[in-house]
mmCIF file of C-alpha atoms in Angstrom:
data_model
loop_
_atom_site.group_PDB
_atom_site.id
_atom_site.type_symbol
_atom_site.label_atom_id
_atom_site.label_comp_id
_atom_site.label_asym_id
_atom_site.label_seq_id
_atom_site.Cartn_x
_atom_site.Cartn_y
_atom_site.Cartn_z
ATOM 1 C CA UNK A 29 -26.035 29.863 -8.823
ATOM 2 C CA UNK A 30 -23.051 30.068 -6.653
ATOM 3 C CA UNK A 31 -22.978 25.895 -6.371
ATOM 4 C CA UNK A 32 -22.591 25.637 -10.133
ATOM 5 C CA UNK A 33 -19.854 28.418 -10.434
ATOM 6 C CA UNK A 34 -17.848 26.446 -7.938
ATOM 7 C CA UNK A 35 -18.283 23.405 -9.717
ATOM 8 C CA UNK A 36 -17.474 24.987 -13.269
ATOM 9 C CA UNK A 37 -14.419 26.477 -11.367
ATOM 10 C CA UNK A 38 -13.210 23.207 -10.083
ATOM 11 C CA UNK A 39 -13.648 21.665 -13.572
ATOM 12 C CA UNK A 40 -11.715 24.275 -15.076
ATOM 13 C CA UNK A 41 -8.832 23.484 -12.612
ATOM 14 C CA UNK A 42 -9.115 19.898 -13.278
ATOM 15 C CA UNK A 43 -9.083 20.464 -17.087
ATOM 16 C CA UNK A 44 -6.243 22.305 -16.352
ATOM 17 C CA UNK A 45 -4.214 19.783 -14.181
ATOM 18 C CA UNK A 46 -5.076 16.930 -16.243
ATOM 19 C CA UNK A 47 -6.583 17.892 -19.394
ATOM 20 C CA UNK A 48 -10.141 17.712 -20.928
ATOM 21 C CA UNK A 49 -9.931 13.995 -22.037
ATOM 22 C CA UNK A 50 -8.555 12.946 -18.745
ATOM 23 C CA UNK A 51 -10.858 14.349 -16.484
ATOM 24 C CA UNK A 52 -14.125 12.597 -15.429
ATOM 25 C CA UNK A 53 -17.018 13.910 -13.289
ATOM 26 C CA UNK A 54 -15.891 12.365 -9.898
ATOM 27 C CA UNK A 55 -12.641 13.997 -10.101
ATOM 28 C CA UNK A 56 -14.063 17.618 -10.570
ATOM 29 C CA UNK A 57 -16.815 16.531 -7.815
ATOM 30 C CA UNK A 58 -13.921 15.825 -5.363
ATOM 31 C CA UNK A 59 -12.086 19.196 -6.645
ATOM 32 C CA UNK A 60 -15.201 21.230 -5.605
ATOM 33 C CA UNK A 61 -15.691 19.042 -2.518
ATOM 34 C CA UNK A 62 -19.476 18.513 -3.201
ATOM 35 C CA UNK A 63 -21.459 15.684 -2.926
ATOM 36 C CA UNK A 64 -22.847 13.274 -6.368
ATOM 37 C CA UNK A 65 -26.384 14.698 -5.456
ATOM 38 C CA UNK A 66 -25.398 18.301 -5.919
ATOM 39 C CA UNK A 67 -23.564 17.522 -8.787
ATOM 40 C CA UNK A 68 -26.390 15.637 -10.837
ATOM 41 C CA UNK A 69 -28.742 18.176 -9.544
ATOM 42 C CA UNK A 70 -27.144 20.798 -11.723
ATOM 43 C CA UNK A 71 -25.422 18.905 -14.411
ATOM 44 C CA UNK A 72 -26.389 15.164 -16.024
ATOM 45 C CA UNK A 73 -22.830 14.399 -17.157
ATOM 46 C CA UNK A 74 -19.481 15.666 -17.746
ATOM 47 C CA UNK A 75 -20.067 16.836 -21.294
ATOM 48 C CA UNK A 76 -22.885 18.803 -19.800
ATOM 49 C CA UNK A 77 -20.035 20.431 -17.394
ATOM 50 C CA UNK A 78 -18.019 20.784 -20.537
ATOM 51 C CA UNK A 79 -21.037 22.713 -22.138
ATOM 52 C CA UNK A 80 -21.637 24.832 -19.148
ATOM 53 C CA UNK A 81 -17.946 25.994 -18.705
ATOM 54 C CA UNK A 82 -17.664 26.765 -22.290
ATOM 55 C CA UNK A 83 -20.726 28.693 -22.457
ATOM 56 C CA UNK A 84 -19.521 30.255 -19.487
ATOM 57 C CA UNK A 85 -16.373 31.121 -21.150
ATOM 58 C CA UNK A 86 -17.774 32.640 -24.148
ATOM 59 C CA UNK A 87 -19.761 34.857 -21.976
ATOM 60 C CA UNK A 88 -17.054 36.027 -20.594
ATOM 61 C CA UNK A 89 -14.961 36.512 -23.554
ATOM 62 C CA UNK A 90 -17.448 38.219 -25.542
ATOM 63 C CA UNK A 91 -18.572 40.591 -22.915
ATOM 64 C CA UNK A 92 -15.198 42.048 -23.011
ATOM 65 C CA UNK A 93 -14.991 42.340 -26.769
ATOM 66 C CA UNK A 94 -18.274 43.898 -26.467
ATOM 67 C CA UNK A 95 -17.350 46.577 -24.298
ATOM 68 C CA UNK A 96 -14.211 47.046 -26.004
ATOM 69 C CA UNK A 97 -15.934 47.516 -29.246
ATOM 70 C CA UNK A 98 -18.599 50.001 -27.915
ATOM 71 C CA UNK A 99 -16.230 52.372 -26.938
ATOM 72 C CA UNK A 100 -14.881 52.859 -30.536
ATOM 73 C CA UNK A 101 -15.609 55.787 -33.097
ATOM 74 C CA UNK A 102 -13.882 54.450 -36.170
ATOM 75 C CA UNK A 103 -14.105 51.445 -38.370
ATOM 76 C CA UNK A 104 -10.366 50.971 -38.045
ATOM 77 C CA UNK A 105 -10.903 51.548 -34.089
ATOM 78 C CA UNK A 106 -13.289 48.997 -33.923
ATOM 79 C CA UNK A 107 -11.635 46.182 -36.336
ATOM 80 C CA UNK A 108 -8.659 46.708 -34.203
ATOM 81 C CA UNK A 109 -10.262 46.674 -30.768
ATOM 82 C CA UNK A 110 -12.391 43.076 -31.542
ATOM 83 C CA UNK A 111 -8.980 41.316 -32.312
ATOM 84 C CA UNK A 112 -7.187 43.084 -29.434
ATOM 85 C CA UNK A 113 -9.848 42.783 -26.792
ATOM 86 C CA UNK A 114 -9.942 38.783 -28.172
ATOM 87 C CA UNK A 115 -6.379 38.942 -27.558
ATOM 88 C CA UNK A 116 -5.916 40.780 -24.253
ATOM 89 C CA UNK A 117 -9.130 38.631 -22.786
ATOM 90 C CA UNK A 118 -6.968 35.048 -23.460
ATOM 91 C CA UNK A 119 -3.769 36.135 -22.536
ATOM 92 C CA UNK A 120 -5.055 37.126 -19.294
ATOM 93 C CA UNK A 121 -6.897 34.255 -18.990
ATOM 94 C CA UNK A 122 -4.906 31.386 -20.193
ATOM 95 C CA UNK A 123 -6.459 28.560 -18.192
ATOM 96 C CA UNK A 124 -9.841 29.304 -20.052
ATOM 97 C CA UNK A 125 -8.485 30.241 -23.170
ATOM 98 C CA UNK A 126 -6.526 26.728 -23.274
ATOM 99 C CA UNK A 127 -9.834 25.321 -22.136
ATOM 100 C CA UNK A 128 -11.989 26.867 -24.851
ATOM 101 C CA UNK A 129 -9.666 25.747 -27.814
ATOM 102 C CA UNK A 130 -9.665 22.527 -26.352
ATOM 103 C CA UNK A 131 -13.278 22.283 -25.895
ATOM 104 C CA UNK A 132 -14.234 23.439 -29.479
ATOM 105 C CA UNK A 133 -11.764 20.955 -31.255
ATOM 106 C CA UNK A 134 -14.155 17.938 -29.472
ATOM 107 C CA UNK A 135 -17.192 16.959 -31.290
ATOM 108 C CA UNK A 136 -20.321 17.797 -29.221
ATOM 109 C CA UNK A 137 -23.305 15.703 -28.032
ATOM 110 C CA UNK A 138 -26.570 16.012 -30.355
ATOM 111 C CA UNK A 139 -27.941 19.594 -29.880
ATOM 112 C CA UNK A 140 -25.007 20.994 -27.931
ATOM 113 C CA UNK A 141 -23.347 22.523 -30.855
ATOM 114 C CA UNK A 142 -26.560 24.281 -31.974
ATOM 115 C CA UNK A 143 -27.141 25.636 -28.416
ATOM 116 C CA UNK A 144 -23.737 26.954 -28.095
ATOM 117 C CA UNK A 145 -23.779 28.335 -31.731
ATOM 118 C CA UNK A 146 -27.428 30.167 -30.669
ATOM 119 C CA UNK A 147 -25.829 31.597 -27.352
ATOM 120 C CA UNK A 148 -22.766 32.651 -29.246
ATOM 121 C CA UNK A 149 -24.747 34.564 -31.585
ATOM 122 C CA UNK A 150 -26.568 36.309 -28.853
ATOM 123 C CA UNK A 151 -23.217 37.273 -27.123
ATOM 124 C CA UNK A 152 -22.168 38.533 -30.764
ATOM 125 C CA UNK A 153 -25.242 40.876 -31.424
ATOM 126 C CA UNK A 154 -24.018 43.879 -29.569
ATOM 127 C CA UNK A 155 -20.511 43.520 -31.511
ATOM 128 C CA UNK A 156 -22.933 43.198 -34.687
ATOM 129 C CA UNK A 157 -24.734 46.143 -33.851
ATOM 130 C CA UNK A 158 -21.736 47.602 -33.732
ATOM 131 C CA UNK A 159 -20.262 46.659 -36.874
ATOM 132 C CA UNK A 160 -23.341 47.699 -38.543
ATOM 133 C CA UNK A 161 -23.314 51.289 -39.297
ATOM 134 C CA UNK A 162 -19.951 50.793 -40.498
ATOM 135 C CA UNK A 163 -20.907 48.456 -43.026
ATOM 136 C CA UNK A 164 -23.935 50.719 -43.909
ATOM 137 C CA UNK A 165 -21.489 53.545 -44.481
ATOM 138 C CA UNK A 166 -19.145 51.202 -46.579
ATOM 139 C CA UNK A 167 -16.131 51.547 -44.407
ATOM 140 C CA UNK A 168 -16.571 47.716 -43.993
ATOM 141 C CA UNK A 169 -17.579 44.877 -46.380
ATOM 142 C CA UNK A 170 -20.860 43.868 -46.369
ATOM 143 C CA UNK A 171 -19.824 39.987 -44.867
ATOM 144 C CA UNK A 172 -22.100 38.101 -42.696
ATOM 145 C CA UNK A 173 -20.837 38.236 -38.790
ATOM 146 C CA UNK A 174 -19.647 34.804 -39.343
ATOM 147 C CA UNK A 175 -17.087 35.864 -42.048
ATOM 148 C CA UNK A 176 -16.000 38.679 -39.918
ATOM 149 C CA UNK A 177 -15.422 36.353 -37.144
ATOM 150 C CA UNK A 178 -13.159 34.243 -39.396
ATOM 151 C CA UNK A 179 -11.327 36.594 -41.113
ATOM 152 C CA UNK A 180 -10.701 39.008 -37.826
ATOM 153 C CA UNK A 181 -10.333 36.172 -35.641
ATOM 154 C CA UNK A 182 -9.385 33.325 -37.458
ATOM 155 C CA UNK A 183 -5.130 34.182 -37.419
ATOM 156 C CA UNK A 184 -5.632 35.425 -33.350
ATOM 157 C CA UNK A 185 -7.254 32.293 -32.619
ATOM 158 C CA UNK A 186 -4.560 30.123 -34.148
ATOM 159 C CA UNK A 187 -1.933 32.272 -32.403
ATOM 160 C CA UNK A 188 -3.273 31.799 -29.045
ATOM 161 C CA UNK A 189 -3.741 28.139 -29.820
ATOM 162 C CA UNK A 190 -0.165 27.620 -30.339
ATOM 163 C CA UNK A 191 1.306 30.089 -27.534
ATOM 164 C CA UNK A 192 -0.940 28.194 -24.956
ATOM 165 C CA UNK A 193 0.408 25.037 -26.346
ATOM 166 C CA UNK A 194 3.925 26.303 -25.808
ATOM 167 C CA UNK A 195 5.005 27.884 -29.056
ATOM 168 C CA UNK A 196 7.567 30.713 -28.516
ATOM 169 C CA UNK A 197 5.627 33.081 -29.991
ATOM 170 C CA UNK A 198 5.994 37.049 -28.425
ATOM 171 C CA UNK A 199 2.742 37.913 -26.840
ATOM 172 C CA UNK A 200 3.537 41.516 -27.322
ATOM 173 C CA UNK A 201 4.209 40.905 -31.110
ATOM 174 C CA UNK A 202 1.000 38.917 -31.342
ATOM 175 C CA UNK A 203 -1.022 42.080 -29.756
ATOM 176 C CA UNK A 204 1.087 44.662 -31.854
ATOM 177 C CA UNK A 205 0.308 42.979 -34.965
ATOM 178 C CA UNK A 206 -2.666 40.796 -35.392
ATOM 179 C CA UNK A 207 -5.072 43.823 -35.027
ATOM 180 C CA UNK A 208 -2.962 45.556 -37.749
ATOM 181 C CA UNK A 209 -3.214 42.846 -40.183
ATOM 182 C CA UNK A 210 -6.965 42.315 -39.234
ATOM 183 C CA UNK A 211 -7.704 45.912 -40.687
ATOM 184 C CA UNK A 212 -5.405 45.409 -43.820
ATOM 185 C CA UNK A 213 -7.407 42.424 -44.150
ATOM 186 C CA UNK A 214 -10.612 44.204 -44.190
ATOM 187 C CA UNK A 215 -9.912 47.080 -46.140
ATOM 188 C CA UNK A 216 -8.092 45.046 -48.805
ATOM 189 C CA UNK A 217 -11.303 42.777 -49.427
#
């Protein structure tokens, strides 16, 4: 596991420095100081590394969101915590955030997208469970988790994408306003 994480850390450094599309597996191997056999024992190719790094990034992000969501007591607190936790994590982990947005914009190998979607659903299960009582009580709309994801985090994803690409957006404004706007959107549905 330690060698795998070292390779993924090296991949993130390479993707950050050179870009996702401009980085090859040999550059990642050299950055990690790994032998070719150790790389190919863990990953079949560069796309496999991208998928593993994207999965690890989702695990870290969704773990943070789930932790913040678990501490809420109201529907409004939950909705604003989900959005703010997403923003907080991406702003604190900008290289991983930038990678996440670049990697999710690429077409994945057959089966990889399905694997990633299954893992994402597993990771979102605690948040979905937290939403359930508020939905049952009529305090939140009866939407599928994917709709909540799009409605709550769509603007946050776009703001993060633009900010990480260099747009002059104020992170304090984003964290103050986007959770509030998400709550306003949910309550107007």
